[in-house]
Short mmCIF file of C-alpha atoms and ligand atoms in Angstrom, two decimals:
data_model
loop_
_atom_site.label_atom_id
_atom_site.label_comp_id
_atom_site.label_asym_id
_atom_site.label_seq_id
_atom_site.Cartn_x
_atom_site.Cartn_y
_atom_site.Cartn_z
CA THR A 1432 11.77 -4.71 -18.41
CA GLY A 1433 11.39 -0.62 -18.45
CA GLY A 1434 12.36 1.96 -16.09
CA PHE A 1435 14.24 2.15 -12.62
CA THR A 1436 11.17 0.59 -10.17
CA VAL A 1437 11.13 1.36 -6.46
CA ALA A 1438 9.47 -1.32 -4.51
CA ILE A 1439 7.95 -0.37 -1.05
CA ASP A 1440 5.81 -2.69 1.19
CA GLY A 1441 4.82 -3.06 4.74
CA PRO A 1442 1.93 -3.07 7.23
CA ALA A 1443 -0.91 -0.38 7.25
CA ALA A 1444 0.24 3.06 8.25
CA SER A 1445 3.90 2.06 8.58
CA GLY A 1446 4.44 5.69 6.93
CA LYS A 1447 5.19 3.78 3.59
CA GLY A 1448 2.91 6.06 1.72
CA THR A 1449 4.78 9.19 3.17
CA ILE A 1450 7.81 7.71 2.45
CA SER A 1451 7.00 6.83 -1.22
CA ARG A 1452 5.47 10.41 -1.96
CA ALA A 1453 8.65 11.98 -0.75
CA LEU A 1454 10.78 9.54 -2.57
CA ALA A 1455 8.90 9.91 -5.94
CA ALA A 1456 9.04 14.06 -5.47
CA HIS A 1457 12.73 13.53 -4.80
CA PHE A 1458 13.46 11.48 -8.04
CA GLY A 1459 11.06 12.83 -10.25
CA PHE A 1460 9.56 9.18 -10.39
CA ALA A 1461 5.70 8.51 -10.74
CA TYR A 1462 4.04 7.16 -7.69
CA LEU A 1463 1.49 4.44 -7.36
CA ASP A 1464 -0.50 3.91 -4.09
CA THR A 1465 -1.64 0.05 -5.03
CA GLY A 1466 -3.82 0.13 -1.46
CA LEU A 1467 -5.86 2.50 -3.31
CA LEU A 1468 -6.77 0.21 -5.93
CA TYR A 1469 -8.04 -2.44 -3.36
CA ARG A 1470 -9.72 0.21 -1.58
CA ALA A 1471 -11.71 1.04 -4.76
CA VAL A 1472 -12.75 -2.57 -5.10
CA GLY A 1473 -13.69 -2.91 -1.71
CA ALA A 1474 -16.07 0.56 -1.85
CA LYS A 1475 -17.74 -0.92 -5.01
CA VAL A 1476 -18.27 -4.05 -2.95
CA LEU A 1477 -20.08 -2.58 -0.34
CA ASP A 1478 -21.89 -0.85 -2.82
CA GLY A 1479 -23.35 -4.32 -3.82
CA MET A 1480 -20.90 -4.98 -6.90
CA MET A 1481 -19.12 -8.65 -7.34
CA PRO A 1482 -15.46 -8.30 -6.23
CA GLU A 1483 -13.97 -9.77 -9.54
CA VAL A 1484 -16.23 -7.21 -11.57
CA ALA A 1485 -15.38 -4.53 -9.58
CA ALA A 1486 -11.53 -5.30 -9.86
CA ARG A 1487 -12.09 -5.66 -13.98
CA GLN A 1488 -14.00 -2.49 -14.11
CA LEU A 1489 -11.99 0.00 -12.31
CA GLU A 1490 -11.41 3.25 -13.85
CA LYS A 1491 -9.33 6.33 -12.67
CA ASP A 1492 -11.99 8.23 -11.62
CA ASP A 1493 -13.01 5.36 -9.05
CA LEU A 1494 -9.34 6.47 -7.00
CA GLU A 1495 -10.62 9.74 -6.21
CA SER A 1496 -13.22 9.40 -3.63
CA ASP A 1497 -12.06 10.84 -0.19
CA ALA A 1498 -14.38 7.88 1.14
CA LEU A 1499 -11.78 5.48 0.07
CA ARG A 1500 -9.94 6.37 3.32
CA SER A 1501 -12.65 5.07 5.74
CA PRO A 1502 -11.96 2.39 8.04
CA GLU A 1503 -14.83 0.42 6.61
CA VAL A 1504 -13.64 0.55 3.02
CA ALA A 1505 -10.18 -0.44 4.40
CA GLN A 1506 -11.41 -3.56 5.59
CA GLU A 1507 -13.41 -4.60 2.90
CA ALA A 1508 -10.31 -4.03 0.75
CA SER A 1509 -8.30 -6.29 3.01
CA ARG A 1510 -11.34 -8.73 2.29
CA VAL A 1511 -11.14 -8.57 -1.47
CA ALA A 1512 -7.47 -8.51 -1.49
CA ALA A 1513 -7.63 -12.00 -0.37
CA LEU A 1514 -9.32 -13.32 -3.59
CA PRO A 1515 -6.90 -14.36 -6.19
CA GLU A 1516 -9.30 -13.03 -9.49
CA VAL A 1517 -8.92 -9.82 -7.93
CA ARG A 1518 -5.41 -9.41 -7.58
CA ALA A 1519 -5.02 -11.03 -11.02
CA ALA A 1520 -6.91 -8.30 -12.36
CA LEU A 1521 -4.94 -5.53 -11.15
CA THR A 1522 -1.62 -6.96 -11.71
CA ASP A 1523 -1.17 -5.72 -15.44
CA PHE A 1524 -2.26 -2.30 -14.57
CA GLN A 1525 0.49 -2.13 -11.60
CA ARG A 1526 3.19 -3.71 -13.93
CA SER A 1527 2.98 -1.40 -16.69
CA PHE A 1528 2.99 1.43 -14.22
CA ALA A 1529 6.13 0.38 -12.46
CA ALA A 1530 7.70 -0.12 -16.21
CA ARG A 1531 7.13 3.84 -16.52
CA ALA A 1532 10.42 5.12 -18.62
CA GLY A 1533 11.00 7.88 -15.99
CA GLY A 1534 11.24 5.57 -12.94
CA ALA A 1535 8.24 4.69 -10.76
CA VAL A 1536 7.56 4.23 -6.69
CA LEU A 1537 4.79 1.65 -6.27
CA ASP A 1538 3.92 0.91 -2.48
CA GLY A 1539 1.46 -1.87 -1.25
CA ARG A 1540 1.92 -5.39 0.47
CA ASP A 1541 3.13 -7.63 -2.58
CA ILE A 1542 5.26 -4.98 -4.52
CA GLY A 1543 8.96 -6.74 -4.10
CA THR A 1544 7.45 -9.99 -4.02
CA VAL A 1545 4.70 -10.62 -6.70
CA ILE A 1546 4.22 -7.37 -8.77
CA CYS A 1547 8.02 -6.26 -9.37
CA PRO A 1548 10.26 -8.97 -8.13
CA GLU A 1549 13.06 -7.64 -10.25
CA ALA A 1550 12.75 -3.71 -8.53
CA GLN A 1551 15.86 -2.04 -8.38
CA VAL A 1552 15.28 -0.95 -4.81
CA LYS A 1553 12.82 -2.96 -2.45
CA LEU A 1554 12.20 -1.52 1.03
CA PHE A 1555 10.04 -3.15 3.94
CA VAL A 1556 8.49 -0.35 6.05
CA THR A 1557 7.73 -1.17 9.63
CA ALA A 1558 6.64 0.21 12.94
CA SER A 1559 5.18 -0.91 16.29
CA ALA A 1560 1.22 -1.53 15.79
CA GLU A 1561 0.73 1.19 18.54
CA VAL A 1562 2.97 4.06 16.35
CA ARG A 1563 1.08 3.11 13.45
CA ALA A 1564 -2.38 3.19 14.87
CA GLN A 1565 -1.58 6.63 16.58
CA ARG A 1566 -0.38 7.74 13.13
CA ARG A 1567 -3.70 6.78 11.10
CA TYR A 1568 -5.87 8.20 14.08
CA ALA A 1569 -4.16 11.46 13.84
CA GLU A 1570 -4.91 11.16 9.89
CA LEU A 1571 -8.44 10.11 9.96
CA SER A 1572 -9.34 12.65 12.93
CA GLY A 1573 -7.72 15.51 11.05
CA LYS A 1574 -9.88 14.79 7.78
CA GLY A 1575 -13.02 15.01 10.50
CA MET A 1576 -13.70 11.36 10.37
CA ALA A 1577 -15.22 10.24 13.71
CA VAL A 1578 -12.99 7.50 14.62
CA THR A 1579 -11.25 6.59 18.37
CA LEU A 1580 -7.41 5.26 18.67
CA GLU A 1581 -8.95 1.88 20.03
CA GLN A 1582 -11.11 1.44 16.80
CA VAL A 1583 -7.98 2.39 14.82
CA LEU A 1584 -5.80 -0.20 16.40
CA ALA A 1585 -8.09 -2.82 16.12
CA ASP A 1586 -8.58 -2.12 12.43
CA VAL A 1587 -4.96 -2.11 11.78
CA LEU A 1588 -4.44 -5.48 13.64
CA ALA A 1589 -7.15 -7.39 11.96
CA ARG A 1590 -6.02 -5.96 8.49
CA ASP A 1591 -2.47 -6.73 9.35
CA ALA A 1592 -3.41 -10.38 10.50
CA ARG A 1593 -5.83 -11.04 7.37
CA ASP A 1594 -3.00 -9.82 5.18
CA SER A 1595 -0.01 -11.72 6.38
CA THR A 1596 -1.95 -14.90 6.87
CA ARG A 1597 -3.84 -14.97 3.29
CA GLU A 1598 -2.86 -17.80 0.70
CA GLU A 1599 -2.35 -15.19 -2.07
CA ALA A 1600 0.29 -12.63 -2.10
CA PRO A 1601 0.64 -12.64 1.79
CA LEU A 1602 2.23 -9.48 3.55
CA LYS A 1603 5.87 -10.29 3.88
CA PRO A 1604 9.15 -8.67 3.35
CA ALA A 1605 10.92 -9.83 -0.13
CA ALA A 1606 14.23 -11.77 0.52
CA ASP A 1607 16.33 -8.83 -0.76
CA ALA A 1608 14.16 -5.99 0.74
CA VAL A 1609 15.82 -3.48 3.23
CA ARG A 1610 14.12 -3.23 6.30
CA ILE A 1611 13.08 0.72 7.85
CA ASP A 1612 11.87 0.62 10.98
CA THR A 1613 9.64 3.85 11.68
CA THR A 1614 8.83 3.14 15.45
CA GLU A 1615 11.39 5.66 16.66
CA LEU A 1616 12.64 6.97 13.12
CA ALA A 1617 11.34 10.29 12.09
CA ILE A 1618 9.89 10.05 8.56
CA ALA A 1619 12.47 12.57 7.48
CA ASP A 1620 15.42 10.32 8.73
CA ALA A 1621 13.54 6.87 6.84
CA VAL A 1622 13.38 9.08 3.49
CA ALA A 1623 17.18 10.00 3.54
CA ALA A 1624 18.18 6.48 4.54
CA ALA A 1625 16.11 5.27 1.50
CA VAL A 1626 17.26 8.40 -0.84
CA LYS A 1627 20.98 7.02 -0.23
CA LEU A 1628 19.84 3.48 -1.00
CA ILE A 1629 18.19 4.56 -4.64
CA GLU A 1630 21.24 6.84 -5.34
CA ALA A 1631 23.60 3.84 -4.89
CA ALA A 1632 21.31 1.46 -7.07
CA GLN A 1633 21.01 4.04 -10.12
O1 LIG B 3200 -2.30 0.43 1.85
P1 LIG B 3200 -3.70 0.17 2.27
O2 LIG B 3200 -3.91 0.40 3.84
O3 LIG B 3200 -4.27 1.41 1.50
O4 LIG B 3200 -4.32 -1.03 1.76
C1 LIG B 3200 -5.58 -1.26 1.83
C2 LIG B 3200 -5.65 -3.19 1.79
O5 LIG B 3200 -5.31 -3.27 0.07
C3 LIG B 3200 -4.86 -3.64 2.74
O6 LIG B 3200 -5.09 -3.86 3.74
C4 LIG B 3200 -4.44 -4.95 1.72
O7 LIG B 3200 -5.55 -5.98 2.59
C5 LIG B 3200 -4.77 -4.69 0.37
N1 LIG B 3200 -3.74 -4.26 -0.36
C6 LIG B 3200 -2.90 -5.39 -0.99
N2 LIG B 3200 -2.00 -5.44 -1.63
C7 LIG B 3200 -1.45 -4.37 -2.09
C8 LIG B 3200 -1.87 -3.14 -1.22
C9 LIG B 3200 -3.08 -3.40 -0.55
O8 LIG B 3200 -3.43 -6.51 -0.58
N3 LIG B 3200 -0.29 -4.09 -2.89
#
């Protein structure tokens, strides 16, 4: 039901957020960073709330804090994301977003597999762990966060392992997803390739 949906999944710092934003801007689609939902739940749990309650009570304002980008919140997000009740509480919001009439791009871990299995275009964006850690390190230190490359690499590897091995909605490519490896591909070239795929599917 609803509009044109682009589902973009992949591991942490693969470039999927940058690609998603560029595609949404190019086509005039709405964009939802679904990782932010899990980060916001993780942040509330670090503040002492129960995960399921945090997920059920999530509001727009909760998604706007800069603190959601910290590695501590990312780890907690990945822990709460393994809980079926948390995922269930966030499903309807994501599906309604995907059904917007004007088109939508959603990125995350389970968009093509669980949230929007009917998406018209599915991408699975990857890159080597080293390249992903370097990108995330540049991003976090650029925001003034005190992190080391080693910490960022360890964070990315720990989250990927937890996200890929969990029982509920694990990180994996949908059978019909197109893979884009950005290890040696410039983001602009990845975007250009994705634009062609979307044009062909419209
Ligand atoms: O994408 P981002 O790194 O911000 O996501 C933070 C965490 O949220 C991930 O490590 C993952 O555990 C979880 N997540 C998820 N499903 C999504 C998006 C994010 O489980 N669709």
